[in-house]
Amino acid sequence: GIQVEQSPPDLILQEGANSTLRCNFSDSVNNLQWFHQNPWGQLINLFYIPSGTKQNGRLSATTVATERYSLLYISSSQTTDSGVYFCAVGSGNTGKLIFGQGTTLQVKP
Amino acid sequence: NAGVTQTPKFQVLKTGQSMTLQCAQDMNHEYMSWYRQDPGMGLRLIHYSVGAGITDQGEVPNGYNVSRSTTEDFPLRLLSAAPSQTSVYFCASSRTGYTEAFFGQGTRLTVV
């Protein structure tokens, strides 16, 4: 099956700093999503981005499907950005998602 | 439009008890799935459904049953709870098999 690797596993930032999270996957995908799991455990949809580039406020994401990676950019980080960021990928037409292990982000005031 | 609703939010079971985790979606999505999340790990797929009457196993199906009698509901049954099933359970739905998935708020299950 498809393998998903996220890096770095942990990240500590000062408020206002920028960061880049990476997601590598081992095979072709037709579904790629980024999620933020907040400290209360909720999974928040950030981006649905099987290819291309999208931006939403301070967050943006780029997926280069031919090279099998995706990047999530967080600019001017805030303490509310803290939590775990997951990349999840899918292929075929089953709705199944394979999750990476996540990147735990801590933003200090 | 509530999205994906899971009940209960918290549950404590004794070893050997059975229970059903409920999942309902009001977006008329065909595809639904159940995942479990263990500490420090990503989510792993338990069972999934591509439409009413159709279900299949995911990565970690042992000890769980599902059925899909309606488009809206996808309950997950624990037949005989074991401590290894202590986890947070998430239900998800999507319009098609490769479009954006939306998750419920999770059910935190403890088996003692």
Coordinates of C-alpha atoms in Angstrom, one line a residue, chain B:
Chain B
N1 CA -26.4 21.3 8.1
A2 CA -24.6 19.5 10.9
G3 CA -22.1 17.6 8.8
V4 CA -20.8 14.4 10.4
T5 CA -22.2 13.7 13.8
Q6 CA -20.8 11.0 16.1
T7 CA -22.4 9.7 19.4
P8 CA -21.4 9.3 22.1
K9 CA -18.5 11.6 22.6
F10 CA -17.1 9.6 25.5
Q11 CA -17.7 6.0 26.6
V12 CA -16.2 3.7 29.2
L13 CA -16.8 -0.1 28.7
K14 CA -15.8 -3.1 30.7
T15 CA -13.9 -5.9 28.9
G16 CA -16.3 -8.2 27.1
Q17 CA -19.1 -5.7 26.8
S18 CA -20.5 -4.8 23.4
M19 CA -21.6 -1.4 22.1
T20 CA -22.4 0.6 18.9
L21 CA -20.8 3.9 18.0
Q22 CA -23.1 6.0 15.9
C23 CA -22.2 8.0 12.9
A24 CA -24.7 10.1 10.8
Q25 CA -24.1 12.6 8.0
D26 CA -26.6 15.0 6.4
M27 CA -24.6 15.9 3.3
N28 CA -26.0 13.0 1.1
H29 CA -22.5 11.6 0.8
E30 CA -22.1 8.1 -0.6
Y31 CA -18.7 7.2 0.9
M32 CA -18.3 6.8 4.7
S33 CA -15.5 5.3 6.8
W34 CA -14.3 4.6 10.3
Y35 CA -10.8 5.3 11.7
R36 CA -9.2 4.8 15.0
Q37 CA -6.4 7.0 16.4
D38 CA -4.0 5.7 19.0
P39 CA -1.7 8.0 21.1
G40 CA 1.0 9.6 19.0
M41 CA -0.2 8.0 15.8
G42 CA -2.1 8.9 12.7
L43 CA -5.5 7.5 11.9
R44 CA -5.9 4.0 10.7
L45 CA -8.9 2.7 8.7
I46 CA -11.2 0.2 10.3
H47 CA -14.0 -0.3 7.8
Y48 CA -15.4 1.7 4.9
S49 CA -18.5 1.9 2.7
V50 CA -18.9 3.1 -0.9
G51 CA -22.7 3.3 -0.6
A52 CA -25.8 1.9 1.1
G53 CA -25.5 -1.9 1.4
I54 CA -21.8 -2.1 0.6
T55 CA -19.1 -2.3 3.2
D56 CA -15.5 -3.5 3.2
Q57 CA -12.6 -4.0 5.6
G58 CA -9.8 -1.5 6.1
E59 CA -6.4 -1.9 7.8
V60 CA -7.5 -2.9 11.3
P61 CA -11.0 -4.5 11.1
N62 CA -10.7 -7.3 13.7
G63 CA -13.2 -7.0 16.6
Y64 CA -15.5 -4.5 14.7
N65 CA -18.6 -4.9 12.6
V66 CA -20.3 -2.4 10.3
S67 CA -23.5 -2.2 8.2
R68 CA -24.8 0.5 5.9
S69 CA -28.6 0.2 5.6
T70 CA -29.1 3.9 4.7
T71 CA -27.0 6.6 3.0
E72 CA -27.0 8.7 6.2
D73 CA -25.9 6.2 8.9
F74 CA -22.8 4.1 9.3
P75 CA -22.7 2.5 12.8
L76 CA -19.6 0.7 14.2
R77 CA -20.2 -2.2 16.5
L78 CA -17.7 -3.6 19.0
L79 CA -18.7 -7.2 19.5
S80 CA -16.7 -7.9 22.7
A81 CA -14.6 -5.0 23.9
A82 CA -11.0 -5.5 24.7
P83 CA -8.5 -3.1 26.3
S84 CA -6.6 -2.9 23.0
Q85 CA -9.7 -1.2 21.6
T86 CA -9.2 1.8 23.8
S87 CA -8.8 4.6 21.3
V88 CA -10.4 7.7 19.7
Y89 CA -12.7 6.7 16.9
F90 CA -13.5 9.0 13.9
C91 CA -16.1 8.7 11.3
A92 CA -15.7 10.4 7.9
S93 CA -17.8 10.9 4.8
S94 CA -17.1 12.2 1.3
R95 CA -19.3 12.8 -1.8
T96 CA -17.2 10.5 -4.0
G97 CA -14.2 8.2 -3.5
Y98 CA -11.6 10.9 -4.3
T99 CA -13.2 14.1 -3.1
E100 CA -12.7 16.0 0.2
A101 CA -13.5 14.0 3.3
F102 CA -15.1 15.5 6.4
F103 CA -14.7 14.1 9.9
G104 CA -16.9 13.9 12.9
Q105 CA -15.7 15.1 16.3
G106 CA -14.6 11.7 17.5
T107 CA -15.6 9.2 20.2
R108 CA -13.1 8.6 23.0
L109 CA -13.5 5.0 24.1
T110 CA -11.9 3.5 27.2
V111 CA -12.1 -0.3 27.8
V112 CA -11.2 -1.3 31.3

